Amino acid sequence: MAQGLPGVTERTDPPAAAAARPVVRVRGLTRRFGERAVLDGADLDIDRGEFVALLGRSGSGKSTLLRALAGLDRDTGGELSVDGTVAVAFQEPRLVPWKRVRANVTLGLRGPDPRAAADRALAEVGLTERGDAWPLTLSGGEAQRASLARALVREPDLLLLDEPFSALDALTRITMHRLVSDLWERHRPGILLVTHDVDEALLLADRVLVLDGGAIAHESRVGLDRPRRRDHPDLTALRAALLAQLGVTPEEGTA
Amino acid sequence: MLLVLWQAAAGTGLLPERLLPAPTTIASTGLDLIRDGTLPDAISVSVRRAAVGFLLGAAAGVGLAVLAGLSRLGEHAVDPLMQMLRALPLFGLIPLFILWFGIGETPKVALVALGVAFPLYLNTFSGIRGVDGRLAEVADVLRLGRWGLVRHIVLPGALPQALVGLRQSLGIAWLALIVAEQINASSGLGFMINNAREFLRTDVVVLGLVVYAALGLLTDALVRLLERRALTWRKGFPV
C-alpha cells in the first residue's frame, strides 16, 4: 500500500514515485465565509485507490473541503489539485426526479454505449429491476444506490462521498457499507468519505482524518483486513482515540 | 336535470322564448346553422384567431421567461418591463389597438397574444427560478455544461409551473377573444352573436355562448392531458 503522508515516506525510485502521484493534493487550503475561516490551511493527500474517511464535528468544514474538491466551490485560497476524473454522491441522493433511474445514471455520460454501461452499474448496486422506475418511487436506500451507480458509471479516479448514509436507517446503512466496500475493492477509485460516524470510518477506510480548526488535526491508519469486525480490539482503541479527538469521551460514544 | 327543468320551464311558457329559448330550440337552431355553414365558418374564424394569438403570445411569454430566467442580464432587461406592462388593464387597451391596428384581424389577435403572454411569462419565469439549486450542482458535477443544464434540469424543472401558466393563459385567450369579437367583427362567433342580438334571435346568442364554453372546456382538457403525460414522474400524480 502506498504511503500518503508527505515527509514520512521516502520515495527512492523516481518512476514509482511518478506512478504513485496522488489523485488529490491539497496544500494550505482556506475558505472564508465572511469573517469566519472554515478552512484555514488544510493539507490533504489521497493516493490512487486509497480510501480516506474525513471526520469532524458539524460545522468543522468537512463538506466545504469536499465541495472544493468537487469543483463546486471555487472561492478557496491555497493550492488544490485533483489529478483525474471526479464523481460525487451527495447526502441526499439528488436524483433528477423527471428522469427515470437509468436516464439518471447515463446523464452526461459519454461513450459508445451509455445504456449498457448504466445497466452494468445498476446491476452492480443491485438495482437491475429498477432502471425504468421514477426516482420518487424509490426507497431511501435504493435512491442512494442509484446515486452511487451514477457516480461509479463514470469510472472516476476520485469518488467523493458526502455523508451518503446518514439519512438511511441502521439496517440499510450496514448493507450500504458492504456495498461501498465491495465496489471500492472492484474499481479502486480513490475515495474521500465525509462522515460524522466514527464506526463507519473505521470499518471502511485505510486512513481516518479528523478535521478541526480548519485543518487536519489528527490522522489514524487502519491496517486491518476487510471485512472488519466492529468489535475488533484494535478498532476499539482507535475509536476511543478518534472520539477523544472529536471531543467525546468513549463512554458517551458507546452509549 | 338542469336541462330537463329548463326544457319544462320553456315548454310551459314559464320561461319566455325571448329571454331563454328551450334547449331543443337551441339544438335545432344549431343543426340549421351547421347545415347552412354559418356555425362552422364562425367557429373556424374564431379558432384561428385564438390559435394564432395564442401561439404568438406563448412564444413571446415563454421566450422572454427563458431569457429572463437564465441570466441576470436578461432578468434586468426583461422583468421590470414585463412587470410594468402587466399592470395595464388588458381590455383597456382595445381603443388603442383599434387606433394602431384598425378593425381587421390584427387587433383581435394582438389582444389574445398579449393576454396569453403574461401568465405564461410569470409562471415560466418563477418555475425556472424555483428549480432546485442542488440539482444544478449535480449538473455541474456531471459536467453537463450550460446547455445540458438548461435542457436536462432547468426546463423540465420549470415545466409543472409553466403548465399552470398555460392553463391560465388559455382561459384568458378565450376571454380576450370574446371581448375583442364583441367590439368589432365582421366574422366569427362574436359577430354571429352580435348579429343575432340585432334580430332578437336569443337562440343563436345562447348557442354562441355554448360553443364558446365548449371550446374553452376542450382546450382545458387538452392541457390536462398534456400535464398527465408530461408529469408522470410526480409521485402520486393520478395517471
Coordinates of N, CA and C in Angstrom, one line a residue, chain A residues 28-155:
Chain A
G28 N -2.5 24.0 2.2 CA -2.8 25.3 2.7 C -4.2 25.9 2.2
L29 N -5.2 25.0 2.1 CA -6.5 25.4 1.6 C -7.2 26.2 2.6
T30 N -7.7 27.4 2.2 CA -8.5 28.2 3.0 C -9.8 28.6 2.4
R31 N -10.8 28.7 3.2 CA -12.1 29.1 2.7 C -12.8 30.0 3.8
R32 N -13.2 31.2 3.5 CA -13.8 32.1 4.4 C -15.3 32.3 4.1
F33 N -16.1 32.3 5.1 CA -17.5 32.7 4.9 C -17.6 34.0 5.8
G34 N -17.5 35.2 5.1 CA -17.4 36.4 5.9 C -16.1 36.4 6.7
E35 N -16.3 36.7 8.0 CA -15.1 36.8 8.9 C -14.6 35.4 9.2
R36 N -15.4 34.4 9.1 CA -15.1 33.1 9.7 C -14.3 32.2 8.7
A37 N -13.2 31.8 9.1 CA -12.4 30.9 8.2 C -12.8 29.4 8.5
V38 N -13.5 28.8 7.7 CA -14.0 27.5 7.9 C -12.8 26.5 7.6
L39 N -12.1 26.8 6.5 CA -10.9 26.0 6.3 C -9.7 27.0 6.4
D40 N -8.7 26.6 7.1 CA -7.6 27.5 7.4 C -6.3 26.8 7.3
G41 N -5.8 26.6 6.1 CA -4.5 25.9 5.9 C -4.6 24.4 6.0
A42 N -5.6 23.9 5.4 CA -5.8 22.4 5.4 C -4.9 21.8 4.3
D43 N -4.2 20.7 4.7 CA -3.4 19.9 3.8 C -4.0 18.5 3.7
L44 N -4.0 18.0 2.5 CA -4.6 16.6 2.3 C -4.0 16.0 1.0
D45 N -3.6 14.7 1.2 CA -3.3 13.9 0.0 C -4.1 12.7 0.0
I46 N -4.5 12.3 -1.2 CA -5.2 11.0 -1.3 C -4.5 10.3 -2.5
D47 N -4.0 9.1 -2.1 CA -3.3 8.3 -3.2 C -4.4 7.6 -4.1
R48 N -3.9 7.2 -5.3 CA -4.8 6.5 -6.2 C -5.3 5.2 -5.5
G49 N -6.6 5.0 -5.5 CA -7.1 3.8 -4.9 C -7.1 3.8 -3.4
E50 N -6.9 4.9 -2.8 CA -6.9 4.9 -1.3 C -8.2 5.4 -0.8
F51 N -8.6 4.7 0.3 CA -10.0 5.0 0.9 C -9.7 5.8 2.1
V52 N -10.1 7.1 2.1 CA -9.8 8.0 3.2 C -11.2 8.5 3.7
A53 N -11.3 8.4 5.1 CA -12.5 8.9 5.7 C -12.2 10.2 6.4
L54 N -13.1 11.2 6.3 CA -12.8 12.5 6.9 C -13.9 12.7 8.0
L55 N -13.5 12.8 9.3 CA -14.4 13.0 10.4 C -14.3 14.5 10.8
G56 N -15.3 14.9 11.5 CA -15.2 16.3 12.1 C -16.6 16.6 12.7
R57 N -16.6 17.5 13.6 CA -17.8 17.9 14.2 C -18.6 18.6 13.2
S58 N -19.9 18.8 13.4 CA -20.7 19.5 12.4 C -20.2 21.0 12.4
G59 N -20.1 21.5 11.2 CA -19.6 22.9 11.1 C -18.1 23.0 11.0
S60 N -17.4 21.8 11.0 CA -15.9 21.8 11.0 C -15.3 22.0 9.6
G61 N -16.2 22.0 8.6 CA -15.7 22.3 7.3 C -15.5 21.1 6.4
K62 N -15.9 19.9 6.9 CA -15.8 18.7 6.1 C -16.4 18.8 4.7
S63 N -17.7 19.2 4.7 CA -18.4 19.3 3.5 C -17.8 20.4 2.6
T64 N -17.3 21.5 3.2 CA -16.7 22.6 2.5 C -15.5 22.1 1.7
L65 N -14.7 21.2 2.4 CA -13.5 20.6 1.8 C -13.9 19.8 0.6
L66 N -14.9 18.9 0.8 CA -15.4 18.1 -0.2 C -15.9 18.9 -1.4
R67 N -16.7 19.9 -1.1 CA -17.2 20.7 -2.2 C -16.1 21.4 -3.0
A68 N -15.0 21.8 -2.3 CA -13.9 22.4 -3.0 C -13.3 21.3 -4.0
L69 N -13.1 20.1 -3.5 CA -12.6 19.0 -4.3 C -13.5 18.7 -5.5
A70 N -14.8 18.8 -5.3 CA -15.7 18.5 -6.4 C -15.8 19.6 -7.4
G71 N -15.1 20.7 -7.1 CA -15.2 21.9 -8.0 C -16.4 22.7 -7.9
L72 N -17.2 22.5 -6.8 CA -18.4 23.2 -6.6 C -18.2 24.5 -5.9
D73 N -17.0 24.7 -5.3 CA -16.7 25.9 -4.6 C -15.3 26.4 -5.0
R74 N -15.3 27.5 -5.8 CA -14.1 28.0 -6.3 C -13.5 29.2 -5.6
D75 N -14.2 29.6 -4.5 CA -13.7 30.7 -3.8 C -12.8 30.3 -2.7
T76 N -11.9 29.4 -3.0 CA -10.9 29.0 -2.0 C -9.6 29.6 -2.2
G77 N -8.8 29.6 -1.1 CA -7.4 30.0 -1.3 C -6.5 28.8 -1.1
G78 N -5.2 28.9 -1.5 CA -4.3 27.8 -1.3 C -4.2 27.0 -2.6
E79 N -3.6 25.8 -2.4 CA -3.3 25.0 -3.6 C -4.2 23.8 -3.6
L80 N -4.8 23.5 -4.7 CA -5.7 22.3 -4.7 C -5.6 21.7 -6.1
S81 N -5.2 20.4 -6.2 CA -5.2 19.8 -7.5 C -5.8 18.4 -7.4
V82 N -6.6 18.1 -8.4 CA -7.2 16.8 -8.5 C -6.8 16.2 -9.8
D83 N -6.1 15.1 -9.8 CA -5.5 14.6 -11.0 C -6.4 13.4 -11.5
G84 N -7.3 13.7 -12.3 CA -8.2 12.6 -12.8 C -9.6 13.0 -12.8
T85 N -10.5 12.1 -13.0 CA -11.9 12.4 -13.1 C -12.6 12.2 -11.7
V86 N -13.6 13.0 -11.4 CA -14.2 13.1 -10.1 C -15.7 12.7 -10.2
A87 N -16.2 12.0 -9.3 CA -17.6 11.8 -9.2 C -18.1 12.0 -7.8
V88 N -19.3 12.4 -7.6 CA -19.8 12.7 -6.2 C -21.1 12.0 -5.9
A89 N -21.2 11.5 -4.7 CA -22.5 11.1 -4.2 C -22.9 11.9 -3.0
F90 N -24.0 12.6 -3.1 CA -24.3 13.6 -2.0 C -25.1 12.9 -0.9
Q91 N -25.3 13.6 0.2 CA -26.1 13.1 1.3 C -27.5 12.8 0.9
E92 N -28.2 13.7 0.2 CA -29.4 13.4 -0.4 C -29.1 12.9 -1.8
P93 N -29.7 11.8 -2.2 CA -29.2 11.2 -3.5 C -29.2 12.2 -4.7
R94 N -30.1 13.2 -4.6 CA -30.1 14.2 -5.7 C -30.3 13.5 -7.1
L95 N -31.2 12.6 -7.2 CA -31.6 12.1 -8.5 C -32.5 13.1 -9.1
V96 N -32.3 13.2 -10.5 CA -33.2 14.2 -11.2 C -34.6 13.6 -11.3
P97 N -35.6 14.2 -10.6 CA -36.9 13.4 -10.5 C -37.6 13.2 -11.8
W98 N -37.4 14.0 -12.8 CA -38.1 13.8 -14.0 C -37.4 12.9 -15.0
K99 N -36.3 12.2 -14.6 CA -35.7 11.2 -15.4 C -35.7 9.9 -14.7
R100 N -36.0 8.9 -15.5 CA -36.0 7.5 -14.9 C -34.7 7.2 -14.4
V101 N -34.6 6.1 -13.6 CA -33.4 5.8 -12.9 C -32.2 5.6 -13.9
R102 N -32.5 4.9 -15.0 CA -31.4 4.6 -15.9 C -30.9 5.9 -16.6
A103 N -31.9 6.8 -16.9 CA -31.5 8.1 -17.5 C -30.7 8.9 -16.5
N104 N -31.0 8.8 -15.2 CA -30.2 9.5 -14.3 C -28.7 9.0 -14.3
V105 N -28.6 7.7 -14.4 CA -27.2 7.1 -14.4 C -26.5 7.5 -15.7
T106 N -27.2 7.6 -16.8 CA -26.5 7.9 -18.1 C -26.3 9.4 -18.3
L107 N -26.9 10.2 -17.4 CA -26.9 11.7 -17.6 C -25.5 12.2 -17.8
G108 N -25.2 12.8 -18.9 CA -23.9 13.4 -19.1 C -22.8 12.4 -19.4
L109 N -23.2 11.1 -19.6 CA -22.2 10.1 -19.8 C -21.9 10.0 -21.3
R110 N -20.6 10.1 -21.6 CA -20.2 9.9 -23.0 C -19.6 8.5 -23.1
G111 N -19.6 8.0 -24.4 CA -19.0 6.7 -24.6 C -19.8 6.0 -25.6
P112 N -19.4 4.8 -26.0 CA -20.0 4.1 -27.1 C -21.5 3.6 -26.7
D113 N -21.6 3.1 -25.6 CA -23.0 2.6 -25.2 C -23.3 2.9 -23.8
P114 N -23.8 4.1 -23.6 CA -24.1 4.6 -22.2 C -25.2 3.7 -21.5
R115 N -26.1 3.2 -22.3 CA -27.2 2.5 -21.8 C -26.7 1.1 -21.2
A116 N -25.8 0.5 -21.9 CA -25.3 -0.8 -21.4 C -24.4 -0.5 -20.2
A117 N -23.7 0.5 -20.2 CA -22.8 0.9 -19.1 C -23.7 1.1 -17.8
A118 N -24.8 1.8 -18.1 CA -25.7 2.1 -17.0 C -26.3 0.9 -16.4
D119 N -26.7 0.0 -17.3 CA -27.3 -1.3 -16.8 C -26.3 -2.1 -16.0
R120 N -25.0 -2.1 -16.4 CA -24.0 -2.8 -15.7 C -23.9 -2.2 -14.3
A121 N -23.8 -0.8 -14.3 CA -23.7 -0.1 -13.0 C -24.9 -0.4 -12.1
L122 N -26.1 -0.4 -12.6 CA -27.3 -0.7 -11.8 C -27.2 -2.1 -11.3
A123 N -26.7 -3.0 -12.1 CA -26.6 -4.4 -11.7 C -25.7 -4.5 -10.5
E124 N -24.6 -3.7 -10.6 CA -23.6 -3.8 -9.5 C -24.1 -3.3 -8.2
V125 N -25.1 -2.4 -8.2 CA -25.6 -1.9 -7.0 C -26.9 -2.6 -6.6
G126 N -27.3 -3.6 -7.5 CA -28.5 -4.4 -7.2 C -29.8 -3.7 -7.5
L127 N -29.7 -2.9 -8.6 CA -31.0 -2.2 -9.0 C -31.4 -2.5 -10.4
T128 N -31.0 -3.7 -10.9 CA -31.4 -4.1 -12.2 C -32.8 -3.9 -12.5
E129 N -33.7 -4.2 -11.6 CA -35.1 -4.2 -11.8 C -35.7 -2.8 -11.8
R130 N -34.9 -1.8 -11.3 CA -35.5 -0.5 -11.1 C -35.0 0.5 -12.1
G131 N -34.4 0.1 -13.2 CA -33.9 1.0 -14.2 C -35.0 1.9 -14.8
D132 N -36.2 1.4 -15.0 CA -37.3 2.1 -15.6 C -38.1 2.9 -14.6
A133 N -37.8 2.8 -13.3 CA -38.6 3.4 -12.2 C -38.3 4.9 -12.2
W134 N -39.3 5.7 -11.7 CA -39.1 7.1 -11.4 C -38.4 7.2 -10.1
P135 N -37.5 8.2 -9.9 CA -36.8 8.3 -8.7 C -37.6 8.5 -7.5
L136 N -38.8 9.2 -7.6 CA -39.6 9.4 -6.4 C -40.3 8.2 -5.9
T137 N -40.2 7.1 -6.7 CA -40.9 5.9 -6.2 C -39.8 5.0 -5.5
L138 N -38.6 5.4 -5.5 CA -37.5 4.5 -4.8 C -37.5 4.8 -3.3
S139 N -37.1 3.7 -2.6 CA -36.9 3.9 -1.2 C -35.6 4.7 -1.0
G140 N -35.3 5.1 0.3 CA -34.1 5.9 0.5 C -32.8 5.1 0.2
G141 N -32.8 3.8 0.5 CA -31.6 3.0 0.2 C -31.5 2.8 -1.3
E142 N -32.6 2.6 -2.0 CA -32.5 2.4 -3.4 C -32.0 3.7 -4.1
A143 N -32.5 4.8 -3.7 CA -32.2 6.1 -4.3 C -30.7 6.3 -4.1
Q144 N -30.2 6.0 -2.9 CA -28.7 6.2 -2.6 C -27.9 5.2 -3.5
R145 N -28.4 4.0 -3.7 CA -27.7 3.1 -4.6 C -27.7 3.6 -6.0
A146 N -28.8 4.1 -6.4 CA -28.8 4.7 -7.8 C -27.8 5.9 -7.9
S147 N -27.7 6.6 -6.9 CA -26.8 7.8 -6.9 C -25.3 7.2 -7.0
L148 N -25.1 6.1 -6.2 CA -23.7 5.5 -6.3 C -23.5 5.0 -7.7
A149 N -24.5 4.4 -8.3 CA -24.3 3.9 -9.7 C -24.0 5.0 -10.7
R150 N -24.7 6.1 -10.5 CA -24.5 7.3 -11.3 C -23.1 7.8 -11.2
A151 N -22.5 7.7 -10.0 CA -21.1 8.2 -9.8 C -20.1 7.1 -10.3
L152 N -20.4 5.9 -10.1 CA -19.4 4.8 -10.5 C -19.3 4.6 -12.0
V153 N -20.5 4.8 -12.7 CA -20.5 4.5 -14.1 C -19.5 5.4 -14.8
R154 N -19.1 6.5 -14.2 CA -18.1 7.4 -14.8 C -16.7 6.9 -14.6
E155 N -16.5 5.8 -13.9 CA -15.2 5.2 -13.6 C -14.3 6.3 -13.1

